[in-house]
Backbone as JSON, one array per atom type, in Angstrom:
{
  "sequence": "MSRRWIQNPNRCADEYLDGIEDFIEFARRHNPSATRIRCPRRRCNNTFWETIENVGFHLVRNGMIETYSIWNLHGEQVDHASSSNAPRVDNVEPIVDPNDQVMGIIQDAFPFASTNINQEGEDDVPTPIDSAEFEQYEKLLKNANQELYPGCESFSVLTAIVELMHGKIKYRMSNLCFDYFLGVFKRMLPTDNCLPKDHKHAQKVLHGLGLGYEKIHACKNNCMLFYKEHETLDTCPICNESRFKMTSENRTTKIPQKVMRYLPLKPRLQRLYMSTHTATDMR",
  "N": [[-16.26, -30.6, 1.83], [-16.75, -27.5, 3.55], [-15.82, -24.36, 2.19], [-15.64, -21.93, 3.4], [-13.61, -20.92, 4.86], [-11.91, -19.54, 3.21], [-12.82, -16.96, 3.14], [-12.14, -16.04, 5.6], [-10.69, -13.51, 7.47], [-8.7, -13.79, 9.34], [-5.7, -15.07, 9.19], [-4.31, -16.68, 10.83], [-5.97, -18.35, 12.08], [-7.15, -21.59, 13.11], [-9.01, -22.8, 11.43], [-8.49, -21.56, 8.99], [-5.8, -22.27, 8.46], [-6.03, -25.06, 8.4], [-7.64, -25.24, 6.17], [-5.89, -24.39, 4.14], [-4.05, -26.5, 4.18], [-5.74, -28.54, 3.27], [-6.21, -27.57, 0.68], [-3.6, -27.67, -0.43], [-3.12, -30.43, -0.29], [-5.17, -31.26, -2.02], [-4.29, -30.09, -4.42], [-1.88, -31.48, -4.81], [-2.86, -34.06, -5.15], [-4.39, -33.9, -7.48], [-2.55, -33.02, -9.29], [-0.25, -34.8, -9.72], [2.28, -35.11, -10.95], [3.25, -32.61, -11.26], [5.6, -29.99, -10.87], [5.3, -27.35, -10.39], [2.57, -25.16, -9.66], [-0.35, -23.14, -10.35], [-0.51, -20.11, -8.51], [-2.85, -19.22, -6.14], [-2.94, -16.97, -4.51], [-3.79, -13.6, -3.44], [-2.18, -11.6, -4.64], [-0.84, -12.95, -6.71], [-2.93, -14.07, -8.17], [-3.59, -16.39, -9.62], [-2.07, -16.28, -11.91], [0.64, -16.57, -11.84], [3.17, -19.1, -11.61], [4.18, -21.32, -9.11], [6.24, -23.3, -6.85], [4.7, -26.0, -5.02], [5.2, -25.84, -2.29], [5.92, -23.14, -1.98], [3.53, -21.95, -2.73], [1.85, -22.67, -0.6], [3.08, -21.19, 1.44], [2.71, -18.57, 0.47], [-0.08, -18.36, 0.61], [-0.58, -18.44, 3.34], [0.65, -16.12, 4.09], [-0.42, -13.98, 2.51], [-3.06, -14.58, 1.84], [-5.86, -16.2, 0.18], [-7.45, -15.74, -3.04], [-10.59, -14.38, -2.65], [-12.85, -15.08, -4.13], [-12.25, -17.47, -5.25], [-13.52, -20.2, -5.0], [-14.13, -22.49, -6.33], [-11.97, -24.79, -7.39], [-11.0, -24.95, -10.11], [-8.77, -24.45, -11.69], [-6.9, -26.0, -10.6], [-7.48, -28.62, -10.95], [-10.09, -29.33, -10.24], [-13.23, -30.5, -11.24], [-15.71, -28.8, -13.05], [-19.16, -28.61, -12.73], [-20.97, -28.1, -15.33], [-23.59, -28.32, -16.06], [-25.15, -27.91, -13.77], [-24.35, -25.42, -13.1], [-24.9, -23.74, -15.18], [-27.08, -22.04, -15.23], [-26.56, -20.4, -13.19], [-25.34, -17.27, -12.03], [-22.08, -16.11, -12.91], [-19.46, -15.48, -10.64], [-16.79, -15.19, -10.47], [-13.83, -13.34, -10.04], [-15.2, -10.93, -9.83], [-15.52, -7.71, -8.74], [-16.7, -5.54, -6.16], [-18.58, -2.64, -7.07], [-17.3, 0.38, -6.5], [-17.28, 3.79, -5.81], [-14.49, 5.57, -6.74], [-13.88, 8.14, -5.84], [-15.31, 8.32, -3.45], [-13.92, 6.4, -2.02], [-11.4, 7.63, -1.73], [-12.07, 9.84, -0.17], [-12.78, 8.47, 2.12], [-10.28, 7.49, 2.85], [-8.97, 9.87, 3.52], [-10.49, 10.66, 5.73], [-9.86, 8.59, 7.46], [-7.16, 9.11, 7.81], [-7.15, 11.64, 8.96], [-8.92, 11.78, 11.36], [-9.63, 13.44, 13.52], [-9.67, 15.98, 12.45], [-11.78, 15.85, 10.58], [-13.82, 15.31, 12.35], [-13.91, 17.66, 13.83], [-14.84, 19.47, 11.9], [-17.35, 18.41, 11.36], [-18.55, 18.84, 13.78], [-18.9, 21.49, 13.96], [-20.54, 24.27, 15.18], [-21.92, 22.86, 17.05], [-22.51, 22.07, 20.55], [-20.54, 20.58, 21.8], [-17.1, 20.46, 22.74], [-14.61, 20.76, 20.34], [-12.06, 18.41, 19.29], [-8.72, 19.34, 19.84], [-6.43, 20.21, 17.25], [-3.27, 20.02, 15.59], [-2.02, 22.88, 13.94], [-0.5, 22.75, 11.59], [-1.04, 20.16, 10.78], [-3.76, 20.36, 10.29], [-3.72, 22.15, 8.18], [-2.52, 20.56, 6.23], [-4.53, 18.69, 5.96], [-6.57, 20.3, 4.85], [-5.46, 20.91, 2.37], [-5.39, 18.37, 1.15], [-8.12, 17.88, 1.11], [-8.97, 19.87, -0.6], [-7.76, 19.04, -3.03], [-9.11, 16.66, -3.28], [-11.66, 17.48, -3.87], [-11.38, 18.91, -6.14], [-11.84, 18.97, -9.62], [-10.34, 16.81, -12.06], [-10.03, 17.87, -14.57], [-11.82, 20.62, -16.04], [-15.22, 19.84, -15.94], [-14.88, 17.13, -15.6], [-16.24, 14.42, -14.04], [-15.69, 11.96, -13.04], [-13.16, 11.64, -11.91], [-11.32, 13.13, -9.34], [-8.55, 15.38, -8.64], [-6.98, 14.25, -6.6], [-7.97, 11.62, -6.49], [-7.22, 10.63, -9.02], [-4.42, 10.69, -8.8], [-4.0, 8.91, -6.67], [-4.97, 6.52, -7.81], [-3.17, 6.17, -9.96], [-0.69, 6.03, -8.63], [-1.13, 3.75, -7.14], [-1.23, 1.81, -9.18], [1.42, 2.06, -10.05], [2.9, 1.01, -7.89], [1.78, -1.55, -7.66], [2.44, -2.8, -10.09], [5.13, -2.5, -10.12], [6.56, -0.28, -11.28], [9.22, 1.73, -12.41], [10.45, 4.95, -11.27], [11.2, 6.51, -13.42], [9.85, 5.34, -15.57], [7.24, 5.76, -14.71], [7.14, 8.56, -14.73], [7.29, 9.0, -17.48], [4.85, 7.89, -18.51], [3.05, 9.42, -17.08], [3.5, 11.91, -18.15], [2.61, 11.4, -20.76], [-0.13, 10.87, -20.31], [-0.88, 13.36, -19.33], [-0.59, 14.96, -21.58], [-2.55, 13.85, -23.16], [-4.91, 14.57, -21.91], [-7.27, 17.36, -21.56], [-5.92, 20.68, -22.01], [-6.09, 22.27, -19.74], [-5.85, 20.63, -17.54], [-5.24, 19.23, -14.22], [-3.35, 17.37, -13.56], [-0.42, 16.08, -11.99], [2.96, 16.74, -13.13], [5.06, 14.94, -12.84], [6.5, 12.16, -10.97], [7.61, 13.14, -8.59], [6.14, 15.49, -8.0], [3.64, 14.35, -7.74], [3.98, 12.83, -5.44], [4.25, 14.86, -3.58], [1.66, 15.85, -3.41], [0.39, 13.71, -2.2], [1.59, 13.65, 0.23], [0.48, 14.23, 2.79], [-1.1, 12.02, 3.34], [0.56, 9.93, 3.91], [2.58, 8.26, 6.43], [5.15, 8.92, 6.85], [8.74, 9.13, 7.56], [11.79, 9.07, 9.46], [14.94, 10.36, 8.78], [18.09, 9.16, 9.63], [21.45, 9.66, 10.07], [24.11, 7.34, 9.55], [27.01, 5.44, 10.54], [29.46, 4.63, 8.1], [30.54, 2.1, 8.31], [28.69, 0.79, 9.83], [28.9, 1.11, 12.6], [27.63, 2.83, 14.41], [24.88, 5.13, 15.08], [24.36, 8.47, 14.12], [22.91, 10.04, 16.26], [20.72, 11.44, 18.72], [22.75, 11.98, 21.44], [24.96, 11.83, 19.82], [24.46, 13.32, 17.62], [25.61, 15.66, 16.63], [28.15, 15.04, 15.84], [30.91, 14.71, 13.51], [32.54, 12.67, 12.77], [32.92, 9.13, 13.18], [33.11, 7.92, 16.45], [34.12, 5.43, 16.96], [35.36, 4.08, 14.74], [36.52, 6.18, 13.47], [35.71, 6.99, 10.98], [34.62, 9.25, 8.43], [31.61, 11.1, 8.65], [30.41, 12.24, 6.46], [30.4, 12.29, 2.83], [33.2, 12.85, 0.64], [33.27, 15.86, -1.01], [33.2, 18.51, -3.48], [34.67, 21.7, -2.71], [33.04, 23.81, -3.27], [30.49, 22.98, -2.89], [27.6, 23.43, -0.96], [25.94, 21.89, 0.66], [26.19, 18.99, 2.72], [26.78, 15.53, 2.06], [25.63, 12.6, 3.46], [27.4, 9.57, 4.34], [26.0, 7.21, 4.81], [22.55, 6.44, 5.26], [19.95, 5.82, 7.52], [16.57, 4.88, 7.49], [14.06, 5.57, 9.61], [11.08, 4.26, 10.71], [8.64, 5.39, 12.63], [6.9, 3.65, 15.18], [4.66, 4.26, 16.79], [2.8, 6.26, 15.55], [1.91, 4.65, 13.46], [0.56, 2.55, 14.7], [-1.44, 4.1, 15.87], [-2.78, 4.95, 13.56], [-3.87, 2.52, 12.68], [-5.73, 2.04, 14.69], [-7.34, 4.24, 14.35], [-8.48, 3.99, 11.82], [-11.49, 3.08, 10.24], [-11.6, 0.67, 8.98], [-9.82, -1.07, 10.16], [-9.92, -0.81, 12.91], [-11.66, -2.42, 14.48], [-10.51, -5.0, 14.25], [-8.06, -4.48, 15.46], [-8.81, -3.93, 18.11]],
  "CA": [[-15.93, -29.73, 2.95], [-17.05, -26.1, 3.33], [-14.65, -23.53, 1.89], [-15.85, -20.61, 3.96], [-12.34, -20.46, 5.44], [-11.26, -18.62, 2.27], [-13.27, -15.6, 3.48], [-11.72, -15.71, 6.96], [-9.58, -12.55, 7.42], [-7.66, -14.17, 10.3], [-4.93, -16.13, 8.54], [-3.69, -17.5, 11.87], [-7.01, -19.2, 12.65], [-7.0, -23.02, 12.8], [-9.87, -23.09, 10.28], [-7.81, -21.1, 7.77], [-4.59, -23.08, 8.25], [-6.49, -26.39, 7.98], [-8.13, -25.1, 4.8], [-4.73, -24.34, 3.25], [-3.54, -27.87, 4.08], [-6.66, -29.27, 2.39], [-5.97, -27.13, -0.7], [-2.31, -28.21, -0.88], [-3.32, -31.86, -0.52], [-6.0, -31.36, -3.22], [-3.45, -29.77, -5.58], [-0.94, -32.6, -5.02], [-3.6, -35.23, -5.61], [-4.86, -33.7, -8.86], [-1.41, -32.69, -10.14], [0.78, -35.63, -9.09], [3.6, -35.0, -11.58], [3.59, -31.2, -11.45], [6.55, -29.38, -9.92], [4.78, -26.02, -10.1], [1.14, -24.98, -9.89], [-0.77, -21.74, -10.29], [-0.63, -19.62, -7.13], [-4.12, -18.49, -6.01], [-2.95, -15.87, -3.53], [-4.39, -12.39, -4.01], [-1.25, -10.87, -5.5], [-0.51, -13.75, -7.9], [-4.19, -14.14, -8.92], [-3.58, -17.56, -10.5], [-1.35, -16.0, -13.15], [2.04, -16.95, -11.65], [3.38, -20.49, -11.24], [5.11, -21.48, -8.01], [6.28, -24.64, -6.28], [3.59, -26.2, -4.09], [5.61, -25.35, -0.98], [5.83, -21.68, -2.0], [2.11, -21.6, -2.77], [1.36, -22.75, 0.78], [3.64, -20.05, 2.18], [2.04, -17.37, -0.02], [-1.47, -18.31, 1.09], [-0.56, -18.08, 4.77], [1.12, -14.73, 4.25], [-1.22, -12.97, 1.81], [-4.46, -14.95, 1.69], [-6.32, -16.7, -1.11], [-8.48, -14.95, -3.72], [-11.82, -14.69, -1.93], [-13.85, -15.65, -5.02], [-11.77, -18.74, -5.82], [-14.09, -21.28, -4.2], [-14.11, -23.67, -7.19], [-10.55, -24.88, -7.74], [-10.96, -25.52, -11.46], [-7.42, -24.31, -12.25], [-6.03, -26.95, -9.91], [-7.93, -29.98, -11.2], [-11.48, -29.6, -9.87], [-14.15, -30.53, -12.37], [-16.86, -27.91, -12.88], [-20.41, -29.18, -13.22], [-21.54, -27.05, -16.16], [-25.05, -28.47, -16.13], [-25.77, -27.3, -12.59], [-23.93, -24.02, -12.93], [-25.15, -22.97, -16.39], [-28.07, -21.0, -14.96], [-26.12, -19.57, -12.06], [-24.45, -16.19, -12.47], [-20.67, -16.27, -12.56], [-19.0, -14.46, -9.7], [-15.33, -15.19, -10.43], [-13.12, -12.1, -10.35], [-16.09, -9.78, -9.82], [-15.23, -6.83, -7.63], [-17.79, -4.62, -5.91], [-18.44, -1.34, -7.71], [-17.13, 1.41, -5.47], [-16.88, 5.08, -6.36], [-13.12, 5.86, -6.27], [-13.86, 9.4, -5.09], [-15.74, 8.01, -2.08], [-12.82, 5.69, -1.38], [-10.36, 8.59, -1.37], [-12.57, 10.62, 0.97], [-12.67, 7.59, 3.28], [-8.86, 7.46, 3.24], [-8.67, 11.14, 4.2], [-11.13, 10.63, 7.05], [-9.07, 7.69, 8.3], [-5.87, 9.73, 8.11], [-7.36, 12.83, 9.79], [-10.24, 11.63, 11.99], [-9.94, 14.56, 14.4], [-9.99, 17.14, 11.62], [-13.14, 15.69, 10.04], [-14.74, 15.41, 13.48], [-14.04, 19.07, 14.17], [-15.67, 20.13, 10.9], [-18.71, 17.93, 11.52], [-19.1, 19.32, 15.02], [-18.95, 22.94, 13.94], [-21.86, 24.76, 15.51], [-22.49, 22.06, 18.12], [-22.1, 22.49, 21.88], [-19.37, 19.83, 22.23], [-15.8, 21.09, 22.47], [-13.91, 19.94, 19.35], [-10.73, 17.93, 19.65], [-7.7, 20.25, 19.31], [-5.52, 19.61, 16.27], [-2.11, 20.81, 15.23], [-2.35, 23.76, 12.82], [0.15, 22.23, 10.39], [-1.78, 18.97, 10.38], [-5.04, 20.79, 9.73], [-3.41, 22.74, 6.88], [-2.32, 19.44, 5.32], [-5.87, 18.13, 5.73], [-7.3, 21.19, 3.94], [-4.87, 20.74, 1.03], [-5.89, 17.11, 0.61], [-9.55, 18.03, 0.86], [-9.09, 20.7, -1.81], [-7.45, 18.2, -4.18], [-10.14, 15.63, -3.39], [-12.87, 18.09, -4.41], [-11.08, 19.59, -7.41], [-11.94, 18.1, -10.8], [-9.07, 16.59, -12.77], [-10.1, 18.93, -15.58], [-13.18, 21.15, -16.0], [-16.24, 18.96, -16.48], [-14.6, 15.72, -15.28], [-16.99, 14.0, -12.86], [-15.25, 10.63, -12.61], [-11.91, 11.69, -11.14], [-10.75, 14.36, -8.78], [-7.08, 15.38, -8.75], [-6.43, 13.3, -5.63], [-8.36, 10.26, -6.9], [-6.39, 10.24, -10.16], [-3.06, 10.43, -8.33], [-4.02, 7.67, -5.88], [-5.12, 5.39, -8.74], [-1.93, 6.0, -10.72], [0.37, 5.57, -7.72], [-1.44, 2.35, -6.81], [-0.76, 1.02, -10.31], [2.88, 2.08, -10.06], [3.39, 0.08, -6.87], [1.29, -2.9, -7.95], [3.15, -3.38, -11.24], [6.56, -2.26, -9.91], [7.09, 0.64, -12.28], [10.28, 2.62, -11.95], [10.07, 6.36, -11.28], [11.41, 7.02, -14.78], [8.73, 4.84, -16.38], [6.03, 6.45, -14.23], [7.21, 9.94, -15.24], [6.99, 8.98, -18.92], [3.42, 7.69, -18.74], [2.33, 10.56, -16.51], [3.61, 12.96, -19.17], [1.74, 11.04, -21.88], [-1.51, 11.09, -19.87], [-1.12, 14.8, -19.19], [-0.76, 15.51, -22.93], [-3.82, 13.33, -23.69], [-6.02, 15.26, -21.27], [-7.4, 18.77, -21.93], [-4.75, 21.46, -21.62], [-6.26, 22.88, -18.42], [-5.94, 19.59, -16.52], [-4.45, 19.47, -13.0], [-2.54, 16.19, -13.27], [0.99, 16.43, -11.76], [3.79, 16.48, -14.31], [5.98, 13.84, -12.62], [6.35, 11.4, -9.72], [7.97, 13.99, -7.45], [5.01, 16.36, -7.69], [2.54, 13.5, -7.27], [4.27, 12.49, -4.06], [3.99, 16.04, -2.74], [0.21, 15.92, -3.18], [0.01, 12.61, -1.3], [2.43, 13.7, 1.43], [-0.3, 14.22, 4.02], [-1.71, 10.71, 3.58], [1.58, 9.0, 4.38], [2.99, 8.37, 7.82], [6.48, 9.5, 6.86], [9.82, 8.44, 8.24], [12.85, 9.96, 9.93], [16.26, 10.01, 8.27], [19.14, 9.23, 10.64], [22.75, 9.34, 9.49], [24.76, 6.18, 10.16], [28.41, 5.24, 10.19], [29.65, 3.86, 6.87], [30.85, 0.72, 8.7], [27.6, 0.31, 10.7], [29.31, 1.12, 14.01], [26.75, 3.62, 15.26], [24.01, 6.12, 14.46], [24.57, 9.86, 14.55], [21.56, 10.24, 16.8], [20.68, 11.92, 20.11], [23.97, 12.63, 21.93], [25.98, 11.81, 18.76], [23.87, 13.95, 16.44], [26.44, 16.76, 16.12], [29.5, 14.56, 15.49], [31.23, 14.62, 12.09], [33.27, 11.42, 12.56], [32.52, 8.03, 14.05], [34.06, 7.79, 17.56], [34.59, 4.05, 17.06], [36.31, 3.75, 13.66], [37.03, 7.45, 12.96], [35.28, 7.19, 9.58], [33.89, 10.5, 8.26], [30.15, 11.0, 8.54], [29.96, 12.74, 5.17], [31.21, 11.98, 1.67], [34.1, 13.89, 0.16], [32.68, 16.59, -2.13], [33.95, 19.71, -3.85], [34.6, 22.77, -1.73], [31.98, 24.75, -3.64], [29.18, 22.44, -2.51], [27.16, 23.97, 0.34], [25.29, 20.85, 1.48], [26.99, 17.79, 2.93], [26.08, 14.28, 1.72], [26.03, 11.56, 4.42], [27.9, 8.3, 3.79], [24.94, 6.2, 4.9], [21.34, 6.96, 5.91], [18.95, 4.85, 7.95], [15.21, 5.45, 7.51], [13.37, 5.07, 10.8], [9.63, 4.36, 10.61], [8.12, 5.36, 14.01], [5.83, 2.67, 15.37], [3.48, 4.82, 17.47], [1.77, 6.79, 14.65], [1.35, 3.58, 12.64], [-0.44, 1.9, 15.54], [-2.56, 5.03, 15.99], [-3.53, 4.92, 12.3], [-4.64, 1.28, 12.65], [-6.87, 2.2, 15.6], [-8.21, 5.31, 13.85], [-9.16, 3.59, 10.6], [-12.72, 2.3, 10.42], [-11.43, -0.63, 8.37], [-8.94, -1.95, 10.96], [-10.05, -0.58, 14.36], [-12.3, -3.58, 15.11], [-9.53, -6.07, 14.33], [-7.04, -4.09, 16.44], [-9.37, -4.12, 19.45]],
  "C": [[-16.22, -28.27, 2.59], [-15.76, -25.31, 3.1], [-14.86, -22.1, 2.36], [-14.57, -20.04, 4.57], [-11.62, -19.48, 4.52], [-11.6, -17.18, 2.61], [-12.77, -15.14, 4.84], [-10.54, -14.74, 6.92], [-8.44, -12.89, 8.36], [-6.88, -15.35, 9.74], [-4.13, -16.96, 9.54], [-4.71, -18.46, 12.49], [-6.81, -20.66, 12.23], [-7.81, -23.38, 11.57], [-9.16, -22.72, 8.99], [-6.59, -21.97, 7.45], [-4.96, -24.5, 7.81], [-6.98, -26.35, 6.54], [-6.99, -25.06, 3.79], [-4.13, -25.74, 3.08], [-4.42, -28.71, 3.17], [-6.43, -28.88, 0.93], [-4.68, -27.71, -1.24], [-2.43, -29.7, -1.17], [-4.14, -32.1, -1.79], [-5.15, -31.13, -4.47], [-2.44, -30.89, -5.87], [-1.66, -33.8, -5.64], [-4.02, -35.1, -7.07], [-3.75, -33.3, -9.82], [-0.2, -33.47, -9.66], [2.18, -35.44, -9.68], [4.06, -33.55, -11.73], [4.59, -30.73, -10.4], [6.11, -27.98, -9.53], [3.29, -25.97, -10.42], [0.83, -23.48, -9.88], [-0.94, -21.33, -8.83], [-1.9, -18.78, -6.99], [-4.12, -17.4, -4.93], [-3.4, -14.6, -4.23], [-3.46, -11.67, -4.97], [-0.97, -11.62, -6.8], [-1.73, -13.96, -8.79], [-4.23, -15.26, -9.95], [-2.9, -17.31, -11.84], [0.13, -16.39, -13.06], [2.12, -18.4, -11.17], [4.46, -20.56, -10.18], [5.18, -22.94, -7.6], [5.15, -24.77, -5.27], [3.94, -25.69, -2.7], [5.5, -23.82, -0.91], [4.38, -21.21, -2.03], [1.52, -21.62, -1.36], [1.83, -21.57, 1.61], [2.94, -18.76, 1.78], [0.63, -17.25, 0.54], [-1.55, -17.96, 2.56], [-0.24, -16.6, 4.93], [0.15, -13.71, 3.68], [-2.69, -13.32, 1.63], [-4.81, -15.38, 0.28], [-7.35, -15.73, -1.71], [-9.84, -15.34, -3.15], [-12.89, -15.33, -2.8], [-13.46, -17.02, -5.59], [-12.23, -19.91, -4.94], [-14.21, -22.58, -5.0], [-12.71, -23.76, -7.78], [-10.34, -25.51, -9.11], [-9.58, -25.41, -12.1], [-6.42, -25.24, -11.59], [-6.6, -28.38, -9.98], [-9.37, -30.27, -10.85], [-12.37, -29.51, -11.09], [-15.36, -29.66, -12.08], [-18.07, -28.56, -13.49], [-21.14, -28.09, -14.0], [-23.06, -27.13, -16.2], [-25.73, -27.77, -14.96], [-25.44, -25.84, -12.44], [-24.25, -23.15, -14.14], [-26.12, -21.83, -16.15], [-27.66, -20.06, -13.84], [-25.2, -18.47, -12.57], [-23.02, -16.44, -12.04], [-20.25, -15.13, -11.65], [-17.49, -14.4, -9.64], [-14.8, -13.82, -10.85], [-14.03, -10.88, -10.45], [-15.82, -8.96, -8.57], [-16.41, -5.89, -7.42], [-17.52, -3.26, -6.54], [-18.42, -0.28, -6.63], [-16.66, 2.68, -6.15], [-15.48, 5.42, -5.84], [-13.03, 7.16, -5.5], [-14.31, 9.21, -3.65], [-14.64, 7.29, -1.32], [-11.74, 6.66, -0.89], [-10.81, 9.44, -0.18], [-12.52, 9.79, 2.25], [-11.24, 7.5, 3.78], [-8.49, 8.72, 4.0], [-9.27, 11.15, 5.6], [-10.39, 9.7, 7.99], [-7.75, 8.33, 8.73], [-6.01, 10.92, 9.05], [-8.72, 12.76, 10.48], [-10.62, 12.83, 12.85], [-10.32, 15.8, 13.6], [-11.41, 17.05, 11.09], [-14.17, 15.78, 11.15], [-14.98, 16.86, 13.86], [-14.96, 19.8, 13.2], [-17.13, 19.72, 11.07], [-19.37, 18.5, 12.77], [-19.24, 20.83, 15.06], [-20.39, 23.41, 14.2], [-22.53, 23.97, 16.61], [-21.92, 22.52, 19.45], [-20.83, 21.79, 22.34], [-18.09, 20.57, 21.87], [-15.04, 20.22, 21.49], [-12.53, 19.53, 19.84], [-9.67, 18.85, 19.05], [-6.79, 19.52, 18.33], [-4.37, 20.58, 15.99], [-2.42, 21.61, 13.97], [-1.73, 23.26, 11.51], [-0.58, 21.0, 9.86], [-3.11, 19.35, 9.73], [-4.84, 21.44, 8.35], [-3.2, 21.65, 5.83], [-3.65, 18.79, 4.95], [-6.64, 18.98, 4.72], [-6.77, 21.08, 2.51], [-5.39, 19.47, 0.37], [-7.37, 17.21, 0.25], [-9.79, 18.85, -0.4], [-8.83, 19.86, -3.06], [-8.48, 17.1, -4.39], [-11.42, 16.17, -4.0], [-12.65, 18.78, -5.75], [-11.14, 18.61, -8.57], [-10.59, 17.98, -11.48], [-8.92, 17.58, -13.92], [-11.55, 19.42, -15.59], [-14.18, 20.23, -16.69], [-16.03, 17.49, -16.2], [-15.3, 15.35, -13.98], [-16.48, 12.69, -12.28], [-14.05, 10.68, -11.68], [-11.66, 13.09, -10.61], [-9.24, 14.29, -8.96], [-6.49, 14.31, -7.84], [-6.75, 11.86, -6.02], [-7.48, 9.77, -8.04], [-4.97, 9.88, -9.7], [-3.0, 9.13, -7.53], [-4.11, 6.45, -6.78], [-3.81, 5.12, -9.48], [-0.79, 5.5, -9.84], [0.14, 4.13, -7.29], [-0.97, 1.42, -7.93], [0.76, 0.96, -10.38], [3.46, 1.06, -9.09], [3.01, -1.36, -7.22], [2.1, -3.57, -9.05], [4.64, -3.01, -11.26], [7.19, -1.4, -11.0], [8.2, 1.48, -11.66], [9.77, 4.06, -11.99], [10.18, 6.95, -12.69], [10.26, 6.6, -15.7], [7.43, 5.56, -16.01], [5.99, 7.89, -14.75], [6.83, 10.0, -16.71], [5.49, 8.87, -19.17], [2.59, 8.84, -18.18], [2.36, 11.73, -17.5], [2.7, 12.69, -20.36], [0.28, 11.3, -21.52], [-1.84, 12.58, -19.81], [-1.32, 15.45, -20.56], [-2.07, 15.03, -23.55], [-5.03, 14.11, -23.17], [-6.14, 16.69, -21.8], [-6.27, 19.62, -21.34], [-4.87, 22.07, -20.23], [-6.43, 21.83, -17.32], [-4.99, 19.88, -15.37], [-3.6, 18.26, -12.61], [-1.08, 16.61, -13.04], [1.86, 16.03, -12.95], [4.76, 15.32, -14.11], [5.74, 13.21, -11.25], [6.63, 12.26, -8.5], [6.81, 14.88, -7.04], [3.79, 15.56, -7.22], [2.74, 13.11, -5.81], [3.99, 13.65, -3.11], [2.51, 16.16, -2.43], [-0.23, 14.89, -2.15], [0.74, 12.66, 0.04], [1.62, 13.57, 2.72], [-0.94, 12.89, 4.34], [-0.72, 9.72, 4.15], [1.94, 9.24, 5.83], [4.43, 8.9, 7.95], [7.51, 8.65, 7.59], [10.89, 9.47, 8.61], [14.19, 9.46, 9.4], [17.3, 10.21, 9.36], [20.46, 8.81, 9.99], [23.4, 8.19, 10.27], [26.22, 6.13, 9.73], [28.5, 4.35, 8.96], [29.88, 2.38, 7.17], [29.83, 0.12, 9.69], [27.98, 0.26, 12.18], [28.26, 1.76, 14.89], [25.83, 4.49, 14.41], [24.38, 7.49, 14.99], [23.22, 10.38, 15.04], [21.66, 10.63, 18.27], [22.0, 12.57, 20.51], [25.08, 12.66, 20.88], [25.55, 12.59, 17.52], [24.77, 15.03, 15.82], [27.83, 16.32, 15.67], [29.67, 14.5, 13.98], [32.03, 13.36, 11.75], [32.79, 10.38, 13.56], [33.55, 7.89, 15.18], [34.65, 6.39, 17.69], [35.65, 3.74, 16.01], [36.93, 4.99, 13.02], [36.7, 7.7, 11.49], [34.45, 8.49, 9.51], [32.4, 10.23, 8.1], [29.66, 11.33, 7.14], [30.91, 12.32, 4.05], [32.1, 13.16, 1.31], [33.48, 14.54, -1.07], [33.54, 17.81, -2.42], [33.73, 20.81, -2.81], [33.46, 23.75, -2.02], [30.6, 24.26, -3.22], [28.81, 22.89, -1.1], [26.55, 22.9, 1.25], [26.19, 19.62, 1.56], [26.14, 16.54, 2.66], [26.54, 13.19, 2.69], [26.49, 10.29, 3.72], [26.79, 7.24, 3.76], [23.77, 6.78, 5.68], [20.42, 5.81, 6.29], [17.59, 5.55, 8.0], [14.42, 4.78, 8.64], [11.87, 5.32, 10.65], [9.04, 4.27, 12.02], [6.91, 4.44, 14.13], [4.55, 3.3, 15.88], [2.43, 5.37, 16.5], [1.15, 5.72, 13.76], [0.31, 2.78, 13.42], [-1.67, 2.8, 15.71], [-3.42, 5.0, 14.74], [-4.4, 3.66, 12.22], [-5.87, 1.36, 13.56], [-7.85, 3.26, 15.1], [-9.05, 4.85, 12.66], [-10.39, 2.75, 10.9], [-12.57, 0.88, 9.88], [-10.64, -1.61, 9.26], [-9.13, -1.81, 12.47], [-10.65, -1.79, 15.07], [-11.31, -4.72, 15.28], [-8.45, -5.75, 15.36], [-7.54, -4.29, 17.86], [-9.51, -5.59, 19.79]]
}
């Protein structure tokens, strides 16, 4: 049976779901006594062992490794005679300039800003943009064009931060651990490098790329949100619980008992339609 379904980006398609069932049946047949098998989803990369039921769930949710078309780690025999002259393609990723990738991310995040710059000098009226948004765009562009240290052609400041933050998230590093290694890398590089000194400063550089969220104070007992008409209240009208924690009188800022982080949906949908990588799928 053809395994082209592995390349199918639509994980709800019948072809893809049928392919997963075939894989699960194949794994059961070739590992009859096994309680756990290697998980070939993209995140697990055949390095983690899961129950067969969990593997099926992972593949529906995250997709299978696109290059894993020969299931040799799940019992399939490889014909070495026929494949000895063929180049291996397992785990080979396309070579992409990370600086180009970062510039693509900026263009996806600020399509109107880049359009305005490209249209400068043309007769068409440019799309109006918010001045604060354009200022954020210029900061990102400056960091994307600035060398990590004088003479460094491989990494810009922004590219280095994006790569390091990606590794932090991928391997679940704590902020403390990330700060330690960032400090080590900064000492390894030439003294006039522009690498941020800690996670907090790295986040500030990437601030314009994120979609952000809104902090809304909530009642300690989950009765209500201090939002809209209740935004100025200091106590919950339902349970009379204080909105803020008890602190010393010398403290000038109040600390809320509980905070909800609201991620607005509209800008996230707009980003999906703006991005060249997802606009086609959204339409």
